Amino acid sequence: VDAVAQRLLSGLKDPGSFATKTWTTDNQARLAAMQNEQTMMRLVILVITLVAAFSVMNTTITVTTQKRREIGVLTALGCRERQIISVFVIQAGIVACLGVLLGLLGSFLVLWLRNDVRELIARATGGQVHAIEGVFLAQIPARVEAADVWFAIGISLVLCLVAAFLPAWRAARVDAAVALREG
């Protein structure tokens, strides 16, 4: 945009008597607010993803604790650590995939109904929602970027699988005799 403005000025015989203004210079505050919103949304999504990963980790810890005797039996029968770990990591992967699927469906539903939700909030509070510097928008603008969606899916799955690995690894290292005796 700035390059186009400079080209326009350079094409004039007397560029000193003219000035160019771009949308970005006139609306720097709006752009900064929108970039700040985008950064905060990414931070919120990261926190939600971390909470989900800790939930998967907690579930895996609970399951491995409850299945301690069965893990001892499998170890006594000759199962390798890798096989026991894979059972719990696959279980966590299934839970993570279901969570991602439900999250995507919920996200797209909220995105689709965003203007209705805005109107509902406005009616409930008696005010306007989503104002930028006093300019009220008719609709909340939204654009789904495929790269952002795939990034969120990837991060969610990886964090959940990594979160499940530690409790699965600890469960696989249980001594069979101790697990059978305590179980």
Short mmCIF file of C-alpha atoms in Angstrom, two decimals:
data_model
loop_
_atom_site.label_atom_id
_atom_site.label_comp_id
_atom_site.label_asym_id
_atom_site.label_seq_id
_atom_site.Cartn_x
_atom_site.Cartn_y
_atom_site.Cartn_z
CA VAL A 1 0.00 0.00 0.00
CA ASP A 2 2.78 2.43 0.89
CA ALA A 3 4.66 1.53 -2.30
CA VAL A 4 1.59 2.37 -4.39
CA ALA A 5 1.27 5.72 -2.60
CA GLN A 6 4.92 6.51 -3.34
CA ARG A 7 4.49 5.55 -7.01
CA LEU A 8 1.50 7.88 -7.27
CA LEU A 9 3.49 10.76 -5.82
CA SER A 10 6.52 10.09 -8.00
CA GLY A 11 4.34 10.25 -11.13
CA LEU A 12 3.31 13.83 -10.41
CA LYS A 13 5.19 16.86 -11.77
CA ASP A 14 4.88 18.73 -8.46
CA PRO A 15 4.59 16.08 -5.70
CA GLY A 16 5.16 18.66 -2.95
CA SER A 17 1.64 20.06 -3.29
CA PHE A 18 -0.03 16.66 -2.87
CA ALA A 19 -0.15 14.09 -0.10
CA THR A 20 -1.28 10.49 -0.06
CA LYS A 21 -3.09 8.83 2.78
CA THR A 22 -3.51 5.10 3.06
CA TRP A 23 -6.19 3.20 4.90
CA THR A 24 -3.58 1.72 7.22
CA THR A 25 -2.28 5.13 8.34
CA ASP A 26 -5.80 6.51 8.85
CA ASN A 27 -6.91 3.47 10.86
CA GLN A 28 -3.83 2.51 12.87
CA ALA A 29 -5.79 2.30 16.11
CA ARG A 30 -8.35 -0.05 14.58
CA LEU A 31 -5.65 -2.25 13.11
CA ALA A 32 -3.83 -2.36 16.45
CA ALA A 33 -7.07 -3.28 18.24
CA MET A 34 -7.80 -6.06 15.74
CA GLN A 35 -4.25 -7.42 16.00
CA ASN A 36 -4.52 -7.31 19.79
CA GLU A 37 -7.83 -9.22 19.61
CA GLN A 38 -6.23 -11.83 17.38
CA THR A 39 -3.28 -12.25 19.74
CA MET A 40 -5.57 -12.57 22.76
CA MET A 41 -7.74 -15.14 20.98
CA ARG A 42 -4.67 -17.24 20.21
CA LEU A 43 -3.63 -17.01 23.85
CA VAL A 44 -7.10 -18.07 25.02
CA ILE A 45 -7.07 -21.00 22.59
CA LEU A 46 -3.63 -22.05 23.84
CA VAL A 47 -4.81 -21.97 27.46
CA ILE A 48 -7.91 -24.00 26.57
CA THR A 49 -5.72 -26.52 24.74
CA LEU A 50 -3.38 -26.80 27.74
CA VAL A 51 -6.35 -27.40 30.04
CA ALA A 52 -7.55 -30.14 27.67
CA ALA A 53 -4.08 -31.71 27.65
CA PHE A 54 -3.97 -31.72 31.46
CA SER A 55 -7.43 -33.28 31.50
CA VAL A 56 -6.20 -36.06 29.22
CA MET A 57 -3.15 -36.49 31.46
CA ASN A 58 -5.36 -36.68 34.56
CA THR A 59 -7.62 -39.23 32.87
CA THR A 60 -4.61 -41.32 31.86
CA ILE A 61 -3.23 -41.19 35.41
CA THR A 62 -6.60 -42.31 36.78
CA VAL A 63 -6.94 -45.15 34.27
CA THR A 64 -3.39 -46.39 34.80
CA THR A 65 -3.90 -46.32 38.57
CA GLN A 66 -7.17 -48.25 38.29
CA LYS A 67 -5.66 -50.76 35.88
CA ARG A 68 -2.48 -51.34 37.88
CA ARG A 69 -3.28 -55.00 38.52
CA GLU A 70 -4.12 -55.63 34.85
CA ILE A 71 -0.87 -53.94 33.85
CA GLY A 72 0.96 -56.26 36.24
CA VAL A 73 -0.73 -59.29 34.63
CA LEU A 74 0.23 -58.09 31.15
CA THR A 75 3.81 -57.51 32.27
CA ALA A 76 3.95 -60.98 33.87
CA LEU A 77 2.66 -62.48 30.62
CA GLY A 78 5.52 -60.84 28.70
CA CYS A 79 4.14 -57.56 27.38
CA ARG A 80 6.83 -55.03 26.68
CA GLU A 81 6.83 -51.49 28.05
CA ARG A 82 6.26 -50.16 24.55
CA GLN A 83 3.08 -52.21 24.15
CA ILE A 84 1.63 -51.06 27.46
CA ILE A 85 2.51 -47.44 26.70
CA SER A 86 0.86 -47.70 23.28
CA VAL A 87 -2.42 -48.93 24.82
CA PHE A 88 -2.76 -45.81 26.96
CA VAL A 89 -1.42 -43.38 24.35
CA ILE A 90 -3.87 -44.77 21.77
CA GLN A 91 -6.69 -44.38 24.29
CA ALA A 92 -5.61 -40.77 24.87
CA GLY A 93 -5.41 -40.25 21.11
CA ILE A 94 -9.01 -41.41 20.71
CA VAL A 95 -10.13 -39.05 23.48
CA ALA A 96 -8.12 -36.22 21.88
CA CYS A 97 -9.64 -36.88 18.44
CA LEU A 98 -13.15 -36.83 19.90
CA GLY A 99 -12.32 -33.61 21.75
CA VAL A 100 -10.97 -32.00 18.58
CA LEU A 101 -14.04 -33.08 16.61
CA LEU A 102 -16.45 -31.73 19.24
CA GLY A 103 -14.37 -28.56 19.52
CA LEU A 104 -14.49 -28.01 15.76
CA LEU A 105 -18.23 -28.59 15.62
CA GLY A 106 -18.82 -26.24 18.55
CA SER A 107 -16.50 -23.59 17.13
CA PHE A 108 -18.11 -23.59 13.72
CA LEU A 109 -21.58 -23.51 15.30
CA VAL A 110 -20.68 -20.47 17.41
CA LEU A 111 -19.04 -18.85 14.37
CA TRP A 112 -22.16 -19.46 12.29
CA LEU A 113 -24.42 -18.03 15.02
CA ARG A 114 -22.06 -15.21 16.07
CA ASN A 115 -24.36 -12.37 15.03
CA ASP A 116 -27.36 -13.95 16.75
CA VAL A 117 -25.29 -14.35 19.92
CA ARG A 118 -24.23 -10.71 19.62
CA GLU A 119 -27.84 -9.56 19.35
CA LEU A 120 -28.84 -11.74 22.31
CA ILE A 121 -26.08 -10.23 24.45
CA ALA A 122 -26.99 -6.72 23.30
CA ARG A 123 -30.65 -7.26 24.24
CA ALA A 124 -29.73 -8.79 27.60
CA THR A 125 -27.35 -5.97 28.54
CA GLY A 126 -29.26 -3.15 26.87
CA GLY A 127 -26.21 -1.99 24.91
CA GLN A 128 -24.16 -2.51 21.81
CA VAL A 129 -21.63 -5.28 21.46
CA HIS A 130 -18.40 -5.24 19.44
CA ALA A 131 -17.72 -1.54 18.96
CA ILE A 132 -14.41 -0.35 17.57
CA GLU A 133 -13.69 3.28 18.49
CA GLY A 134 -17.36 4.20 18.57
CA VAL A 135 -18.13 2.72 15.15
CA PHE A 136 -20.71 -0.02 15.58
CA LEU A 137 -20.46 -2.84 13.09
CA ALA A 138 -23.59 -4.31 11.53
CA GLN A 139 -22.09 -7.79 11.77
CA ILE A 140 -19.12 -9.36 13.48
CA PRO A 141 -16.60 -10.01 10.72
CA ALA A 142 -15.11 -13.48 10.59
CA ARG A 143 -12.87 -15.41 8.27
CA VAL A 144 -11.77 -18.99 8.85
CA GLU A 145 -8.16 -19.59 7.88
CA ALA A 146 -7.46 -23.23 7.06
CA ALA A 147 -3.88 -22.89 8.32
CA ASP A 148 -5.13 -21.70 11.74
CA VAL A 149 -7.60 -24.58 11.97
CA TRP A 150 -4.96 -27.18 11.07
CA PHE A 151 -2.49 -25.59 13.49
CA ALA A 152 -5.03 -25.77 16.34
CA ILE A 153 -5.85 -29.39 15.49
CA GLY A 154 -2.17 -30.33 15.35
CA ILE A 155 -1.24 -28.59 18.59
CA SER A 156 -4.24 -30.10 20.39
CA LEU A 157 -3.45 -33.64 19.28
CA VAL A 158 0.28 -33.38 19.98
CA LEU A 159 -0.20 -31.85 23.44
CA CYS A 160 -2.75 -34.49 24.41
CA LEU A 161 -0.54 -37.35 23.23
CA VAL A 162 2.51 -35.93 25.00
CA ALA A 163 0.44 -35.40 28.16
CA ALA A 164 -0.66 -39.05 28.06
CA PHE A 165 2.84 -40.41 27.50
CA LEU A 166 4.27 -39.70 30.97
CA PRO A 167 1.58 -41.53 32.99
CA ALA A 168 1.59 -44.36 30.44
CA TRP A 169 5.37 -44.66 30.70
CA ARG A 170 5.18 -44.70 34.51
CA ALA A 171 2.48 -47.39 34.39
CA ALA A 172 4.53 -49.53 32.01
CA ARG A 173 7.51 -49.50 34.40
CA VAL A 174 5.51 -51.06 37.24
CA ASP A 175 7.04 -54.24 38.62
CA ALA A 176 4.64 -57.11 37.85
CA ALA A 177 5.02 -58.78 41.26
CA VAL A 178 4.38 -55.53 43.14
CA ALA A 179 1.36 -54.68 40.98
CA LEU A 180 -0.17 -58.13 41.48
CA ARG A 181 0.47 -58.07 45.22
CA GLU A 182 -0.99 -54.55 45.69
CA GLY A 183 -3.89 -55.07 43.28
#
